[in-house]
Amino acid sequence: MTALQNFDEYVTRALNGYWARRSFCGQIDSNTTATLFAGQRLSLQLGALYTIEAMQPGVSGYRLTAGTLYSSTQTPFLIGKIVYLGAYNLGTGLFDTGGPMPTVTEGNISRQVYSSVIMYAASNLTRTSGTSLNISVQYVDQDNNTAESAPSVTLTNPVTQNTAAFLRLNGTDIGALDITGCSTTGTGVYTGTIAFLGFIPFGIFNPTLQTAASAMQLNLLTDTFSLPLLSANDQIGFINFSNAAKRYQGTLSFIGEQA
Amino acid sequence: MTANFTSASPSIDKAIAANANYGSFNRLIFDMINGTTSAATTACGFVTAQRFPTRPTIPSVGAGVQGYIATNIQAFTEDSNTIMIVGLEYLLGTVLFAANTFTAGVSMPLKTVKGTSGIQTASGLTMMVVRSGLTATNPVITTTYTDQAGTTGRTCSLTIPTNATANSAFLMQPHMTPSSNGVRSVQSISRSTGSIGVIDVYGILPLYISHRNVALYNTNILNNFSIPWLIAPGERLGFYRLLSNTTCDACISITLVPEPS
């Protein structure tokens, strides 16, 4: 069986039961911090992730085709695949190595893709003593230069869990293939963990036409013509550009890639 | 597979198949402007603009693929009431202030549209960009160009603000003759005064334009597939913002579907 080729085949597969709709929800009970570090201008928030389930018998992968999202605050949500690149425990100073960005087939070439890096407060970050703490992240850039070190930034205090920011890279770097380490300077002593995430975008839930709390739709079949292929345990994330407390819930529709 | 969006008979089915068979290009890019840029005046574009420093290059493609078609681009910044533009960007020429030397760039490319190849494009959105800060009092920058009809020797002059800062961008169209405000290529750029700094002239084929309303709502105009420019390997994307000259963060989400040969 070849990969999904057209609308007719989509309909046939759906009628044959190779179709799944799953629910997801996220809850951020209090406002997140506007900035993770000094100088950040674009507020960013990342809530709960959705994990792709084990494949059903006869299905080799799920292609995301559509979704809905209701949010208690009006803001667009980017949806995409989350890649865990690592995490730094501010309390212990230990760096947990995650995976690199994946190798995918794009334009009929297999290659490792780069991503902007999301710095994400996986827990509350709290300064317990000292004054300020500067953090610098080591990474592999989009051209596979392995010894890159991002400019140091000064952490905000305190930072609420789910607060996020884009890592500021060196000079003309436009993405990272991996995060390899983290270092700090300054007298500040913090507790909490910062995770580093890659993001492969699929599309957007756009509240343009809503006037209040938003119910938004995503239809990749007609919006992008690009139906991402997902495997068991892949994680889907929802980035939004507001730091307000919110609850959101929605659905994701998949068509099965037949084994 | 055969060509889709560059053919005379494009279809969504073909795009779905191209995605499944060859794989789409999906990227999230973060960029920023860390210093206040120089605002436009009636002598240089009228509309204040900024150019982000990053220029992603479209990577190579494999057998059976000639490039990509942009089907979804989204751009976000922290400021309301601004406009974001993402486009194919071509460096048409450069002037170095130190010796008033001009360096030629490329011409706007030939594209295939609806099955007709070799169509000469022209930039309808041509930007004069300060690459590195100027030390000059209201320099007049004069560009000689070939217009959209192939007429050579056209000229356009902008008076740039004193000591204009890096990443400032100025729209050239308002200062061109209305009947010749598309640009195929640039033959010369010169400055009237000043000794420090660099100015580039970029031609743009827009892929995405969005207006940011009173909050972070992405009220985009070209949300979906609208302009079938083939994005070829080696070509570069450019990011611009209009209506503000403040420091800025930007997040750009890009989905490109492969275009079969």
Coordinates of C-alpha atoms in Angstrom, one line a residue:
Chain A
M1 CA 0.0 0.0 0.0
T2 CA 1.5 3.3 -1.0
A3 CA 1.2 6.5 1.1
L4 CA -2.0 8.5 0.9
Q5 CA -2.2 9.9 -2.6
N6 CA -5.5 11.8 -3.0
F7 CA -8.9 12.8 -1.6
D8 CA -10.7 9.8 -3.0
E9 CA -8.3 7.5 -1.2
Y10 CA -8.7 9.5 2.0
V11 CA -12.5 8.9 1.8
T12 CA -12.0 5.2 1.0
R13 CA -9.7 4.8 4.0
A14 CA -12.0 6.6 6.3
L15 CA -14.9 4.4 5.2
N16 CA -12.8 1.3 5.8
G17 CA -12.2 2.4 9.4
Y18 CA -8.7 3.8 9.0
W19 CA -9.8 7.1 10.6
A20 CA -9.3 8.2 14.2
R21 CA -10.4 11.3 16.1
R22 CA -8.7 11.9 19.5
S23 CA -9.3 14.6 22.1
F24 CA -6.7 16.7 23.9
C25 CA -6.8 19.4 26.5
G26 CA -4.5 21.8 28.3
Q27 CA -4.8 23.8 31.5
I28 CA -2.6 26.7 32.6
D29 CA -4.1 27.8 35.9
S30 CA -2.4 31.1 36.3
N31 CA -0.7 33.6 34.1
T32 CA 2.7 32.5 33.0
T33 CA 5.6 35.0 33.2
A34 CA 5.8 37.4 30.3
T35 CA 9.5 36.8 29.8
L36 CA 11.7 33.9 30.6
F37 CA 14.8 36.1 30.4
A38 CA 15.6 39.8 30.2
G39 CA 15.1 41.3 26.8
Q40 CA 12.6 38.8 25.6
R41 CA 9.9 40.6 23.6
L42 CA 7.5 37.9 22.2
S43 CA 5.7 36.1 25.0
L44 CA 5.3 32.4 24.5
Q45 CA 3.5 29.6 26.3
L46 CA 3.5 25.9 25.9
G47 CA 1.0 23.7 27.6
A48 CA 0.3 20.0 27.8
L49 CA 1.5 17.8 24.9
Y50 CA -0.5 15.2 23.1
T51 CA 1.3 11.8 22.6
I52 CA 0.5 9.6 19.6
E53 CA -0.8 6.2 20.7
A54 CA 0.5 2.8 19.7
M55 CA -0.5 2.0 16.1
Q56 CA -3.6 -0.1 15.6
P57 CA -3.1 -3.4 13.8
G58 CA -2.6 -2.9 10.0
V59 CA -1.7 0.8 10.5
S60 CA 1.9 1.9 10.0
G61 CA 1.5 5.6 10.8
Y62 CA -1.0 8.3 11.4
R63 CA -1.4 11.3 9.1
L64 CA -2.8 14.4 10.8
T65 CA -5.5 15.8 8.6
A66 CA -7.6 18.2 10.7
G67 CA -8.3 19.5 14.2
T68 CA -10.4 21.8 16.4
L69 CA -9.3 23.8 19.3
Y70 CA -11.4 25.8 21.8
S71 CA -9.5 28.2 24.1
S72 CA -10.8 30.3 26.9
T73 CA -8.6 33.2 25.8
Q74 CA -8.4 34.4 22.2
T75 CA -5.0 33.7 20.7
P76 CA -3.6 31.7 17.8
F77 CA -2.1 28.3 18.5
L78 CA 0.7 26.8 16.3
I79 CA 0.5 23.1 16.2
G80 CA 3.6 20.9 15.5
K81 CA 5.8 18.0 16.5
I82 CA 7.8 18.5 19.6
V83 CA 11.3 17.2 19.8
Y84 CA 12.9 16.9 23.2
L85 CA 16.5 18.2 22.8
G86 CA 17.5 18.3 26.5
A87 CA 17.0 19.9 29.8
Y88 CA 19.0 21.7 32.4
N89 CA 18.3 21.4 36.1
L90 CA 19.1 24.8 37.6
G91 CA 19.3 23.3 41.1
T92 CA 21.8 20.6 40.5
G93 CA 23.5 22.0 37.4
L94 CA 23.0 18.7 35.6
F95 CA 22.2 18.6 31.9
D96 CA 20.0 15.8 30.6
T97 CA 20.8 15.0 27.0
G98 CA 17.8 14.6 24.8
G99 CA 17.7 13.5 21.2
P100 CA 18.8 15.5 18.2
M101 CA 16.4 16.9 15.7
P102 CA 15.1 14.0 13.5
T103 CA 16.2 13.0 10.0
V104 CA 13.2 13.2 7.6
T105 CA 12.6 12.9 3.9
E106 CA 11.9 16.4 2.5
G107 CA 11.9 17.2 -1.2
N108 CA 12.9 13.5 -1.8
I109 CA 16.2 13.9 0.2
S110 CA 16.8 12.5 3.6
R111 CA 18.3 15.0 6.0
Q112 CA 18.3 16.2 9.5
V113 CA 16.1 19.2 9.9
Y114 CA 16.9 22.2 12.0
S115 CA 14.6 24.1 14.3
S116 CA 14.3 27.2 16.4
V117 CA 14.8 26.2 20.0
I118 CA 12.1 26.7 22.5
M119 CA 13.3 27.2 26.1
Y120 CA 10.5 26.0 28.3
A121 CA 10.1 26.2 32.1
A122 CA 9.2 22.6 32.8
S123 CA 8.7 23.6 36.4
N124 CA 8.5 26.9 38.4
L125 CA 11.9 28.6 38.4
T126 CA 12.7 30.3 41.7
R127 CA 15.8 32.1 42.8
T128 CA 16.6 31.1 46.4
S129 CA 19.7 33.3 46.9
G130 CA 22.1 35.6 45.2
T131 CA 21.2 38.2 42.6
S132 CA 21.1 37.3 38.9
L133 CA 21.9 34.2 36.9
N134 CA 23.0 34.2 33.3
I135 CA 22.5 31.1 31.2
S136 CA 24.3 30.1 28.0
V137 CA 23.3 27.2 25.8
Q138 CA 25.6 25.1 23.7
Y139 CA 24.2 23.8 20.5
V140 CA 24.9 22.4 17.0
D141 CA 23.8 24.8 14.4
Q142 CA 21.9 24.3 11.2
D143 CA 25.2 23.7 9.3
N144 CA 26.4 21.1 11.8
N145 CA 28.9 23.3 13.4
T146 CA 29.2 21.6 16.8
A147 CA 30.7 24.1 19.1
E148 CA 28.2 27.0 19.0
S149 CA 27.4 28.8 22.2
A150 CA 24.4 31.1 22.4
P151 CA 24.7 34.6 23.8
S152 CA 24.2 34.6 27.6
V153 CA 20.8 35.7 28.8
T154 CA 19.7 36.7 32.4
L155 CA 16.9 34.6 33.8
T156 CA 13.8 36.3 35.1
N157 CA 12.8 35.6 38.7
P158 CA 10.4 34.0 39.4
V159 CA 9.3 32.1 36.3
T160 CA 6.0 30.2 36.2
Q161 CA 5.9 26.7 34.8
N162 CA 4.8 26.6 31.1
T163 CA 6.5 30.0 30.3
A164 CA 8.6 29.7 27.2
A165 CA 10.9 31.7 24.9
F166 CA 12.9 31.2 21.8
L167 CA 16.6 30.7 22.3
R168 CA 18.6 33.5 20.8
L169 CA 21.2 32.0 18.6
N170 CA 24.6 33.3 17.4
G171 CA 24.8 35.8 14.6
T172 CA 23.2 34.5 11.5
D173 CA 22.3 31.0 12.8
I174 CA 18.7 30.2 12.0
G175 CA 18.3 26.9 13.8
A176 CA 19.8 24.1 15.8
L177 CA 20.2 20.4 15.2
D178 CA 20.9 19.6 18.8
I179 CA 21.5 21.0 22.2
T180 CA 24.7 19.7 23.8
G181 CA 25.0 21.6 27.1
C182 CA 24.2 24.5 29.3
S183 CA 26.4 26.7 31.5
T184 CA 25.7 29.5 33.9
T185 CA 27.4 32.5 35.5
G186 CA 26.4 34.9 38.3
T187 CA 25.5 34.6 41.9
G188 CA 21.9 33.6 41.5
V189 CA 20.9 30.2 42.8
Y190 CA 17.7 28.8 41.3
T191 CA 15.5 25.7 41.6
G192 CA 13.7 24.3 38.7
T193 CA 14.3 22.9 35.2
I194 CA 14.5 24.4 31.8
A195 CA 13.7 22.1 28.9
F196 CA 14.9 22.7 25.3
L197 CA 12.5 21.7 22.6
G198 CA 12.6 21.6 18.8
F199 CA 9.4 22.2 16.9
I200 CA 8.3 21.1 13.4
P201 CA 5.2 23.1 12.5
F202 CA 2.1 21.6 10.9
G203 CA -0.2 24.6 10.8
I204 CA -2.2 27.1 12.8
F205 CA -5.4 27.3 14.8
N206 CA -6.4 30.9 13.9
P207 CA -9.0 32.8 15.9
T208 CA -9.3 35.6 13.3
L209 CA -13.0 35.2 12.8
Q210 CA -13.9 34.9 16.5
T211 CA -14.7 37.8 18.7
A212 CA -14.5 36.2 22.1
A213 CA -13.3 32.9 23.5
S214 CA -12.2 31.0 20.4
A215 CA -13.3 27.8 18.7
M216 CA -10.9 27.3 15.9
Q217 CA -10.5 24.8 13.1
L218 CA -7.5 23.4 11.2
N219 CA -7.9 21.5 8.0
L220 CA -4.6 20.4 6.6
L221 CA -6.3 18.8 3.6
T222 CA -7.3 22.2 2.3
D223 CA -5.0 24.6 4.2
T224 CA -1.5 23.2 3.5
F225 CA -1.9 20.0 1.5
S226 CA 0.8 18.7 3.7
L227 CA -0.3 15.8 6.0
P228 CA 2.4 15.0 8.5
L229 CA 3.1 11.4 9.1
L230 CA 3.3 10.5 12.8
S231 CA 4.4 7.5 14.7
A232 CA 3.7 6.0 18.1
N233 CA 5.0 8.2 20.9
D234 CA 5.5 11.3 18.7
Q235 CA 4.5 14.3 20.7
I236 CA 2.3 17.1 19.4
G237 CA 2.6 20.6 21.0
F238 CA 0.5 23.7 20.9
I239 CA 2.4 27.0 21.1
N240 CA 0.5 30.2 21.8
F241 CA 1.7 33.8 22.1
S242 CA -0.2 34.9 25.2
N243 CA 0.8 34.6 28.8
A244 CA -2.7 34.6 30.1
A245 CA -4.1 31.7 32.2
K246 CA -6.2 29.6 29.9
R247 CA -7.9 26.2 29.4
Y248 CA -8.1 24.7 26.0
Q249 CA -9.4 21.6 24.5
G250 CA -9.8 20.1 21.1
T251 CA -9.7 17.2 18.7
L252 CA -7.2 15.9 16.3
S253 CA -8.2 13.8 13.2
F254 CA -6.0 11.3 11.7
I255 CA -6.1 8.9 8.7
G256 CA -4.2 5.7 9.0
E257 CA -1.3 4.9 6.7
Q258 CA -2.0 1.3 5.9
A259 CA 0.8 -1.2 6.6
Chain B
M1 CA 4.9 12.3 -10.9
T2 CA 4.6 15.3 -13.1
A3 CA 4.7 19.1 -12.4
N4 CA 1.7 20.3 -10.5
F5 CA 1.4 24.0 -9.5
T6 CA 3.8 25.1 -12.2
S7 CA 1.8 23.1 -14.8
A8 CA -1.4 24.2 -16.6
S9 CA -3.5 21.8 -14.6
P10 CA -2.7 22.0 -10.8
S11 CA -4.6 20.0 -8.3
I12 CA -4.8 19.4 -4.6
D13 CA -4.7 15.7 -5.2
K14 CA -1.3 16.1 -6.8
A15 CA -0.1 18.2 -3.9
I16 CA -1.2 15.5 -1.4
A17 CA 0.6 12.9 -3.4
A18 CA 3.8 15.0 -3.7
N19 CA 3.8 15.5 0.1
A20 CA 3.3 11.8 0.7
N21 CA 5.9 10.7 -1.9
Y22 CA 8.6 13.3 -1.5
G23 CA 8.0 15.0 1.9
S24 CA 7.2 18.6 2.7
F25 CA 9.6 21.3 4.1
N26 CA 8.4 22.4 7.6
R27 CA 10.4 24.9 9.6
L28 CA 9.9 27.2 12.6
I29 CA 12.3 30.2 12.5
F30 CA 12.9 32.8 15.1
D31 CA 14.4 36.1 14.3
M32 CA 14.8 39.5 15.9
I33 CA 15.7 43.2 15.4
N34 CA 17.6 44.4 18.4
G35 CA 18.0 48.0 17.6
T36 CA 15.5 50.7 16.7
T37 CA 15.5 51.3 13.0
S38 CA 15.1 54.5 11.1
A39 CA 11.5 55.6 10.3
A40 CA 10.5 56.4 6.7
T41 CA 9.8 59.9 5.5
T42 CA 8.0 61.2 2.5
A43 CA 11.4 61.2 0.8
C44 CA 12.1 57.5 1.5
G45 CA 9.2 55.2 1.1
F46 CA 6.5 56.9 3.2
V47 CA 5.8 53.6 5.1
T48 CA 8.2 52.7 7.8
A49 CA 9.7 49.2 7.2
Q50 CA 12.3 46.9 8.8
R51 CA 14.1 43.9 7.4
F52 CA 15.0 40.9 9.6
P53 CA 18.6 39.8 9.3
T54 CA 17.9 36.1 8.7
R55 CA 17.8 34.8 5.1
P56 CA 17.0 31.1 5.1
T57 CA 18.2 29.3 2.0
I58 CA 16.1 26.6 0.4
P59 CA 18.1 23.4 0.5
S60 CA 18.8 20.9 -2.3
V61 CA 16.1 18.6 -3.5
G62 CA 16.2 15.0 -4.7
A63 CA 15.3 13.3 -8.0
G64 CA 11.9 14.0 -9.4
V65 CA 11.6 17.3 -7.4
Q66 CA 12.3 20.8 -8.9
G67 CA 11.6 22.8 -5.7
Y68 CA 8.7 23.8 -3.4
I69 CA 5.5 25.7 -3.4
A70 CA 4.6 27.7 -0.3
T71 CA 1.2 26.5 1.0
N72 CA 1.2 27.9 4.4
I73 CA 3.3 30.6 6.1
Q74 CA 2.5 32.3 9.4
A75 CA 4.4 35.1 11.1
F76 CA 4.0 36.5 14.6
T77 CA 5.5 39.5 16.4
E78 CA 4.7 41.1 19.7
D79 CA 3.4 44.3 18.3
S80 CA -0.2 45.0 17.1
N81 CA -1.0 47.0 14.1
T82 CA 2.0 46.0 12.1
I83 CA 2.3 44.0 8.8
M84 CA 4.6 41.0 8.2
I85 CA 5.8 40.1 4.8
V86 CA 7.6 36.9 3.8
G87 CA 8.9 36.6 0.3
L88 CA 11.4 35.2 -2.1
E89 CA 14.3 37.7 -1.9
Y90 CA 16.9 38.6 -4.4
L91 CA 19.9 40.9 -3.8
L92 CA 19.9 43.2 -6.9
G93 CA 22.8 45.4 -5.9
T94 CA 24.9 47.0 -3.2
V95 CA 26.6 50.3 -2.6
L96 CA 29.5 50.7 -0.2
F97 CA 29.6 54.1 1.2
A98 CA 33.3 54.2 1.8
A99 CA 34.2 54.6 -1.8
N100 CA 30.8 54.9 -3.4
T101 CA 31.3 51.6 -5.1
F102 CA 28.5 49.6 -6.6
T103 CA 28.5 45.8 -6.6
A104 CA 26.0 44.2 -9.0
G105 CA 23.6 41.5 -7.7
V106 CA 21.4 39.1 -9.5
S107 CA 18.5 39.8 -11.9
M108 CA 15.0 38.9 -10.9
P109 CA 14.5 35.2 -11.9
L110 CA 12.7 33.5 -14.7
K111 CA 9.7 31.5 -13.4
T112 CA 7.3 28.9 -14.8
V113 CA 3.6 29.9 -14.3
K114 CA 0.7 27.7 -15.4
G115 CA 2.9 25.6 -17.7
T116 CA 4.7 28.5 -19.4
S117 CA 8.3 28.6 -18.6
G118 CA 10.8 31.4 -18.9
I119 CA 8.5 34.2 -17.6
Q120 CA 10.6 37.1 -16.6
T121 CA 9.6 38.3 -13.1
A122 CA 9.9 41.8 -11.8
S123 CA 9.9 43.0 -8.2
G124 CA 6.8 44.9 -7.3
L125 CA 8.1 45.3 -3.8
T126 CA 11.6 46.6 -4.0
M127 CA 13.4 47.5 -0.8
M128 CA 16.4 49.7 0.0
V129 CA 18.0 48.2 3.1
V130 CA 20.6 49.5 5.4
R131 CA 23.0 46.5 6.0
S132 CA 25.3 48.3 8.3
G133 CA 24.7 51.7 10.0
L134 CA 25.4 54.8 8.0
T135 CA 27.3 57.8 9.0
A136 CA 25.9 60.4 6.6
T137 CA 23.6 63.4 6.7
N138 CA 20.5 62.8 4.6
P139 CA 22.3 60.9 1.8
V140 CA 20.5 60.7 -1.5
I141 CA 20.7 57.2 -2.9
T142 CA 20.1 56.9 -6.6
T143 CA 19.4 53.6 -8.3
T144 CA 19.4 52.9 -12.0
Y145 CA 17.3 50.0 -13.0
T146 CA 15.6 48.1 -15.7
D147 CA 11.8 48.1 -15.2
Q148 CA 9.2 45.4 -15.6
A149 CA 8.9 46.0 -19.3
G150 CA 12.6 45.8 -19.9
T151 CA 13.2 49.5 -20.3
T152 CA 16.7 50.3 -19.2
G153 CA 18.0 53.5 -17.6
R154 CA 15.2 54.1 -15.2
T155 CA 16.2 56.0 -12.1
C156 CA 14.9 56.3 -8.6
S157 CA 16.2 58.5 -5.8
L158 CA 15.5 58.2 -2.0
T159 CA 16.8 60.6 0.6
I160 CA 17.7 58.4 3.6
P161 CA 17.4 59.7 7.2
T162 CA 20.6 60.9 8.7
N163 CA 22.8 58.1 10.2
A164 CA 20.2 55.5 9.3
T165 CA 20.6 52.3 11.3
A166 CA 21.0 48.7 10.3
N167 CA 17.9 46.7 9.3
S168 CA 16.1 49.9 8.3
A169 CA 14.2 49.3 5.0
F170 CA 12.7 51.8 2.6
L171 CA 10.2 51.1 -0.1
M172 CA 11.4 52.3 -3.4
Q173 CA 8.2 52.1 -5.4
P174 CA 6.8 55.5 -4.4
H175 CA 9.8 57.2 -5.9
M176 CA 9.7 55.4 -9.2
T177 CA 7.7 56.5 -12.3
P178 CA 4.3 54.9 -11.8
S179 CA 4.4 53.2 -15.2
S180 CA 7.8 51.7 -14.4
N181 CA 7.7 50.7 -10.8
G182 CA 8.6 47.0 -11.3
V183 CA 12.3 46.1 -11.2
R184 CA 13.9 43.4 -13.3
S185 CA 17.5 44.3 -12.4
V186 CA 19.7 47.1 -11.0
Q187 CA 22.6 48.6 -13.0
S188 CA 24.0 51.1 -10.5
I189 CA 23.5 52.5 -7.0
S190 CA 25.3 55.6 -5.8
R191 CA 25.2 57.8 -2.7
S192 CA 25.5 61.5 -2.6
T193 CA 27.4 61.8 0.7
G194 CA 28.7 59.7 3.6
S195 CA 31.7 57.5 4.2
I196 CA 30.5 54.7 6.4
G197 CA 27.9 52.0 5.9
V198 CA 26.4 49.7 3.3
I199 CA 23.0 49.7 1.5
D200 CA 21.5 46.8 -0.4
V201 CA 18.6 46.8 -2.8
Y202 CA 16.4 43.7 -2.7
G203 CA 13.7 42.6 -5.1
I204 CA 10.9 40.5 -3.5
L205 CA 8.3 38.1 -4.8
P206 CA 5.8 38.1 -1.9
L207 CA 4.6 34.8 -0.6
Y208 CA 2.7 36.0 2.5
I209 CA 1.4 39.3 3.9
S210 CA -0.4 39.5 7.2
H211 CA -1.8 42.3 9.3
R212 CA -1.5 42.1 13.0
N213 CA -4.6 43.6 14.6
V214 CA -5.0 45.0 18.0
A215 CA -3.9 41.8 19.6
L216 CA -1.8 38.9 18.4
Y217 CA -4.4 37.7 16.0
N218 CA -2.9 36.7 12.7
T219 CA -5.4 38.2 10.3
N220 CA -3.4 37.2 7.3
I221 CA -4.3 38.0 3.7
L222 CA -2.5 35.2 1.9
N223 CA -3.2 32.6 4.5
N224 CA -3.6 29.8 2.0
F225 CA -2.0 28.9 -1.2
S226 CA -2.3 32.0 -3.5
I227 CA 0.8 32.7 -5.5
P228 CA 2.4 29.7 -7.3
W229 CA 6.0 30.8 -7.4
L230 CA 8.3 27.9 -7.6
I231 CA 10.8 28.1 -4.7
A232 CA 13.9 26.6 -6.2
P233 CA 16.9 25.2 -4.3
G234 CA 19.3 27.9 -3.4
E235 CA 16.7 30.7 -3.4
R236 CA 16.3 32.6 -0.2
L237 CA 13.5 33.9 1.9
G238 CA 13.3 37.4 3.4
F239 CA 11.3 38.6 6.3
Y240 CA 10.0 42.2 6.6
R241 CA 7.8 44.2 8.9
L242 CA 5.9 47.4 8.1
L243 CA 4.5 50.2 10.2
S244 CA 7.0 50.0 13.1
N245 CA 10.6 50.8 13.7
T246 CA 10.9 49.4 17.2
T247 CA 12.9 46.4 18.4
C248 CA 11.1 43.2 17.6
D249 CA 11.0 39.4 17.9
A250 CA 9.4 37.4 15.2
C251 CA 8.4 33.7 14.8
I252 CA 7.8 32.4 11.3
S253 CA 6.2 29.0 10.6
I254 CA 6.8 27.8 7.0
T255 CA 5.2 24.8 5.1
L256 CA 6.4 24.2 1.6
V257 CA 5.0 21.3 -0.5
P258 CA 7.4 19.7 -3.0
E259 CA 6.8 20.4 -6.6
P260 CA 7.6 17.5 -8.9
S261 CA 9.7 18.0 -12.0

